[in-house]
Every structure is written in structure tokens, then in C-alpha cells.
PDB file of C-alpha atoms in Angstrom:
ATOM      1  CA  MET A   1      20.224  10.998  11.717  1.00 84.00           C
ATOM      2  CA  LYS A   2      19.248   7.724  13.448  1.00 87.00           C
ATOM      3  CA  SER A   3      15.647   8.066  12.263  1.00 94.00           C
ATOM      4  CA  PRO A   4      13.360   5.209  11.195  1.00 95.00           C
ATOM      5  CA  VAL A   5      13.183   4.716   7.440  1.00 95.00           C
ATOM      6  CA  ILE A   6      10.460   3.683   4.999  1.00 95.00           C
ATOM      7  CA  ILE A   7      11.661   1.943   1.836  1.00 95.00           C
ATOM      8  CA  GLY A   8       8.758   2.246  -0.587  1.00 95.00           C
ATOM      9  CA  SER A   9       8.175   0.509  -3.874  1.00 95.00           C
ATOM     10  CA  SER A  10       5.417   0.365  -6.423  1.00 94.00           C
ATOM     11  CA  GLU A  11       4.497  -2.776  -8.320  1.00 95.00           C
ATOM     12  CA  GLY A  12       6.055  -1.206 -11.406  1.00 92.00           C
ATOM     13  CA  ALA A  13       9.368  -0.781  -9.589  1.00 93.00           C
ATOM     14  CA  VAL A  14       9.147  -4.324  -8.187  1.00 95.00           C
ATOM     15  CA  LYS A  15       9.106  -5.747 -11.729  1.00 94.00           C
ATOM     16  CA  TYR A  16      12.393  -4.031 -12.543  1.00 94.00           C
ATOM     17  CA  MET A  17      14.060  -4.837  -9.229  1.00 93.00           C
ATOM     18  CA  GLY A  18      13.683  -8.618  -9.348  1.00 95.00           C
ATOM     19  CA  GLY A  19      10.449  -9.169  -7.423  1.00 97.00           C
ATOM     20  CA  PHE A  20       9.069  -8.753  -3.929  1.00 98.00           C
ATOM     21  CA  LYS A  21      11.316 -11.378  -2.321  1.00 97.00           C
ATOM     22  CA  THR A  22      14.440  -9.850  -3.849  1.00 97.00           C
ATOM     23  CA  ILE A  23      13.599  -6.411  -2.475  1.00 97.00           C
ATOM     24  CA  ALA A  24      12.604  -7.653   0.980  1.00 97.00           C
ATOM     25  CA  ASN A  25      15.676  -9.883   1.278  1.00 97.00           C
ATOM     26  CA  LEU A  26      18.011  -7.140   0.052  1.00 96.00           C
ATOM     27  CA  VAL A  27      16.709  -4.623   2.580  1.00 96.00           C
ATOM     28  CA  LYS A  28      16.829  -7.157   5.425  1.00 95.00           C
ATOM     29  CA  ALA A  29      20.356  -8.269   4.498  1.00 96.00           C
ATOM     30  CA  MET A  30      21.598  -4.684   4.323  1.00 95.00           C
ATOM     31  CA  HIS A  31      19.990  -3.977   7.699  1.00 94.00           C
ATOM     32  CA  ASP A  32      21.774  -6.926   9.286  1.00 94.00           C
ATOM     33  CA  ASP A  33      25.087  -6.798   7.427  1.00 97.00           C
ATOM     34  CA  LEU A  34      25.568  -3.061   7.859  1.00 95.00           C
ATOM     35  CA  GLY A  35      24.506  -3.100  11.496  1.00 94.00           C
ATOM     36  CA  ILE A  36      21.717  -0.613  10.918  1.00 94.00           C
ATOM     37  CA  THR A  37      20.053   0.122  14.236  1.00 94.00           C
ATOM     38  CA  VAL A  38      16.971   2.084  13.192  1.00 95.00           C
ATOM     39  CA  PRO A  39      13.694   0.436  12.236  1.00 94.00           C
ATOM     40  CA  ILE A  40      13.152   0.023   8.499  1.00 95.00           C
ATOM     41  CA  ALA A  41       9.684  -0.435   7.030  1.00 96.00           C
ATOM     42  CA  ILE A  42       9.434  -2.067   3.606  1.00 97.00           C
ATOM     43  CA  HIS A  43       6.274  -0.622   2.036  1.00 98.00           C
ATOM     44  CA  LEU A  44       4.262  -1.414  -1.086  1.00 97.00           C
ATOM     45  CA  ASP A  45       2.556   1.733  -2.361  1.00 93.00           C
ATOM     46  CA  HIS A  46      -0.799   1.606  -4.197  1.00 89.00           C
ATOM     47  CA  GLY A  47      -0.693  -2.174  -4.478  1.00 95.00           C
ATOM     48  CA  THR A  48      -3.243  -4.403  -6.106  1.00 95.00           C
ATOM     49  CA  TYR A  49      -4.869  -7.150  -4.056  1.00 97.00           C
ATOM     50  CA  GLU A  50      -2.532  -9.721  -5.598  1.00 97.00           C
ATOM     51  CA  GLY A  51       0.498  -7.473  -5.162  1.00 98.00           C
ATOM     52  CA  ALA A  52      -0.291  -6.753  -1.516  1.00 98.00           C
ATOM     53  CA  MET A  53      -0.623 -10.459  -0.750  1.00 98.00           C
ATOM     54  CA  LYS A  54       2.663 -11.264  -2.541  1.00 98.00           C
ATOM     55  CA  ALA A  55       4.445  -8.428  -0.754  1.00 98.00           C
ATOM     56  CA  LEU A  56       3.251  -9.658   2.645  1.00 98.00           C
ATOM     57  CA  GLU A  57       4.333 -13.210   1.842  1.00 98.00           C
ATOM     58  CA  ALA A  58       7.757 -11.923   0.774  1.00 98.00           C
ATOM     59  CA  GLY A  59       8.285 -10.086   4.046  1.00 97.00           C
ATOM     60  CA  TYR A  60       7.139  -6.524   3.419  1.00 98.00           C
ATOM     61  CA  THR A  61       6.264  -4.895   6.718  1.00 98.00           C
ATOM     62  CA  SER A  62       3.715  -2.465   5.292  1.00 98.00           C
ATOM     63  CA  VAL A  63       1.365  -2.505   2.316  1.00 98.00           C
ATOM     64  CA  MET A  64      -1.071  -0.090   0.792  1.00 96.00           C
ATOM     65  CA  PHE A  65      -3.964  -1.917  -0.806  1.00 96.00           C
ATOM     66  CA  ASP A  66      -5.588   0.418  -3.293  1.00 91.00           C
ATOM     67  CA  GLY A  67      -9.041  -0.995  -3.950  1.00 91.00           C
ATOM     68  CA  SER A  68     -10.508   2.427  -4.675  1.00 86.00           C
ATOM     69  CA  HIS A  69     -11.353   1.494  -8.266  1.00 84.00           C
ATOM     70  CA  PHE A  70     -13.624  -1.352  -7.079  1.00 90.00           C
ATOM     71  CA  PRO A  71     -17.242  -0.880  -5.991  1.00 91.00           C
ATOM     72  CA  ILE A  72     -17.162  -0.173  -2.247  1.00 91.00           C
ATOM     73  CA  GLU A  73     -18.492  -3.639  -1.305  1.00 94.00           C
ATOM     74  CA  GLU A  74     -15.647  -5.332  -3.189  1.00 96.00           C
ATOM     75  CA  ASN A  75     -13.104  -2.867  -1.800  1.00 94.00           C
ATOM     76  CA  ILE A  76     -14.311  -3.703   1.735  1.00 95.00           C
ATOM     77  CA  ALA A  77     -14.185  -7.477   1.149  1.00 97.00           C
ATOM     78  CA  LYS A  78     -10.677  -7.406  -0.327  1.00 97.00           C
ATOM     79  CA  THR A  79      -9.496  -4.943   2.323  1.00 96.00           C
ATOM     80  CA  LYS A  80     -10.663  -7.330   5.073  1.00 97.00           C
ATOM     81  CA  GLU A  81      -8.579 -10.121   3.540  1.00 98.00           C
ATOM     82  CA  VAL A  82      -5.472  -7.941   3.186  1.00 98.00           C
ATOM     83  CA  ILE A  83      -5.802  -6.716   6.793  1.00 97.00           C
ATOM     84  CA  GLU A  84      -6.183 -10.289   8.077  1.00 98.00           C
ATOM     85  CA  ALA A  85      -3.096 -11.430   6.142  1.00 98.00           C
ATOM     86  CA  ALA A  86      -1.085  -8.424   7.292  1.00 98.00           C
ATOM     87  CA  LYS A  87      -1.991  -8.865  10.961  1.00 97.00           C
ATOM     88  CA  GLN A  88      -0.820 -12.500  10.794  1.00 97.00           C
ATOM     89  CA  LYS A  89       2.562 -11.189   9.592  1.00 97.00           C
ATOM     90  CA  GLY A  90       2.737  -8.244  11.990  1.00 97.00           C
ATOM     91  CA  ALA A  91       2.551  -5.801   9.077  1.00 98.00           C
ATOM     92  CA  SER A  92       0.656  -2.532   8.761  1.00 97.00           C
ATOM     93  CA  VAL A  93      -1.978  -1.762   6.132  1.00 97.00           C
ATOM     94  CA  GLU A  94      -2.923   1.452   4.386  1.00 96.00           C
ATOM     95  CA  VAL A  95      -6.136   1.476   2.351  1.00 94.00           C
ATOM     96  CA  GLU A  96      -7.678   3.920  -0.094  1.00 89.00           C
ATOM     97  CA  VAL A  97     -11.249   5.198  -0.139  1.00 86.00           C
ATOM     98  CA  GLY A  98     -12.300   7.504  -2.945  1.00 76.00           C
ATOM     99  CA  THR A  99      -9.784   8.023  -5.710  1.00 64.00           C
ATOM    100  CA  LEU A 100      -6.875  10.372  -5.999  1.00 59.00           C
ATOM    101  CA  ALA A 101      -6.660  12.241  -9.265  1.00 58.00           C
ATOM    102  CA  GLY A 102      -3.616  11.475 -11.367  1.00 59.00           C
ATOM    103  CA  GLU A 103      -1.629   8.391 -12.278  1.00 58.00           C
ATOM    104  CA  GLU A 104       0.156   5.663 -10.321  1.00 56.00           C
ATOM    105  CA  ASP A 105       1.824   2.837 -12.243  1.00 55.00           C
ATOM    106  CA  GLY A 106      -0.400   3.437 -15.247  1.00 56.00           C
ATOM    107  CA  VAL A 107      -3.668   3.525 -13.259  1.00 55.00           C
ATOM    108  CA  MET A 108      -5.537   6.786 -13.701  1.00 54.00           C
ATOM    109  CA  GLY A 109      -7.864   8.193 -11.056  1.00 53.00           C
ATOM    110  CA  SER A 110     -10.400  10.946 -11.620  1.00 54.00           C
ATOM    111  CA  GLY A 111     -10.261  12.283  -8.066  1.00 57.00           C
ATOM    112  CA  GLU A 112     -13.189  12.543  -5.724  1.00 67.00           C
ATOM    113  CA  VAL A 113     -14.065  13.272  -2.148  1.00 77.00           C
ATOM    114  CA  ALA A 114     -14.333  10.065  -0.152  1.00 83.00           C
ATOM    115  CA  ASP A 115     -17.623   9.283   1.541  1.00 87.00           C
ATOM    116  CA  PRO A 116     -17.073   9.736   5.322  1.00 90.00           C
ATOM    117  CA  GLU A 117     -19.226   6.665   6.052  1.00 92.00           C
ATOM    118  CA  GLU A 118     -17.013   4.539   3.792  1.00 91.00           C
ATOM    119  CA  VAL A 119     -13.909   5.926   5.510  1.00 90.00           C
ATOM    120  CA  LYS A 120     -15.392   4.924   8.887  1.00 94.00           C
ATOM    121  CA  ILE A 121     -16.117   1.409   7.618  1.00 93.00           C
ATOM    122  CA  MET A 122     -12.479   1.041   6.518  1.00 91.00           C
ATOM    123  CA  ALA A 123     -11.244   2.362   9.867  1.00 93.00           C
ATOM    124  CA  ASP A 124     -13.481  -0.113  11.687  1.00 95.00           C
ATOM    125  CA  LEU A 125     -11.944  -2.965   9.667  1.00 94.00           C
ATOM    126  CA  GLY A 126      -8.640  -2.258  11.387  1.00 95.00           C
ATOM    127  CA  ALA A 127      -6.734  -0.347   8.715  1.00 94.00           C
ATOM    128  CA  ASP A 128      -3.660   1.327  10.199  1.00 96.00           C
ATOM    129  CA  MET A 129      -3.741   4.196   7.723  1.00 95.00           C
ATOM    130  CA  ILE A 130      -6.382   5.505   5.346  1.00 93.00           C
ATOM    131  CA  ALA A 131      -5.754   7.457   2.168  1.00 88.00           C
ATOM    132  CA  ALA A 132      -9.000   9.302   1.568  1.00 86.00           C
ATOM    133  CA  GLY A 133      -9.682  11.139  -1.648  1.00 79.00           C
ATOM    134  CA  ILE A 134     -10.125  14.865  -0.980  1.00 79.00           C
ATOM    135  CA  ASN A 135      -9.941  16.107  -4.591  1.00 69.00           C
ATOM    136  CA  ASN A 136      -6.165  15.801  -4.389  1.00 65.00           C
ATOM    137  CA  ILE A 137      -3.722  14.814  -7.135  1.00 65.00           C
ATOM    138  CA  HIS A 138      -1.139  12.037  -6.940  1.00 62.00           C
ATOM    139  CA  GLY A 139       1.699  11.506  -9.363  1.00 63.00           C
ATOM    140  CA  PRO A 140       2.218  13.582 -12.503  1.00 63.00           C
ATOM    141  CA  TYR A 141      -0.079  16.566 -12.813  1.00 62.00           C
ATOM    142  CA  PRO A 142      -2.439  16.469 -15.781  1.00 61.00           C
ATOM    143  CA  GLU A 143      -1.730  18.947 -18.565  1.00 69.00           C
ATOM    144  CA  GLY A 144      -3.544  22.260 -18.276  1.00 63.00           C
TER     145      GLY A 144
END
């Protein structure tokens, strides 16, 4: 279809696939060796601070830093650092404000509506994308 592609991974998947560098190098090698002509983004979904930094260092072109479980001040501080590191690498950053209900890699969220002021703060930090909690569910649906 000649459309750009996003190859996404979670930190759980990264453990089973040999690490961030293995995934990034595999995707880049396939792109070059197979003569793929469409852009390919290598994305970390719902990453921790440490995971986002490792993914950027390994060559991921996009990371989602999910600091929604931190108090907002800590989420902002860590988000600033991830954005600065990503911009140095030419990568994009998605951040989360408010939590999504459900489970991602063993982390459970209760779900909530994000505070619009907090969303604006994250946007002003230079986040490329914002995942804002709107009472939505991510991952497996809870029973009942």
C-alpha cells in the first residue's frame, strides 16, 4: 500500500524480543536490506521513564512516556527530560495525563478525566502527542 508504518512495542514485549537495540537494529536492517521505501516509526508504547530513555538511546524514533501514575509535578519533570532527550535524537514523544482504565504490561489504571490545565502544561512542554484520560479503557476489559 506504500503507507508509512508504525512498529510498536511495549516494555514487556521488548524483554522477550532481545532488548531495545535488537528491535531497533532489526527494523532498520530490514528497512535497508529489503529496500523499503516508506517511513517506518519504531515506537515504545506506555514506557517508563527508564524505558523511554533506553529506547531513545537504542534508536527508537518515537516513545510514549507514561508518567500518569506519578504526582503531576513529577510527571512534568520527567516528561521535560524525555522530551529533551527525544528532540536531541529527532524522535517524537507521546505523554499521558490522567490515567486510562485497564491494564498495560501489568500496570493497572483506574481511569479518570484528565485536568485540562495539566494537558495544556504537557502541550506547552513540547509533547508531540498527548494521551489524555477521558474515562476510557485500554487493554483487557475488566470483568463485569
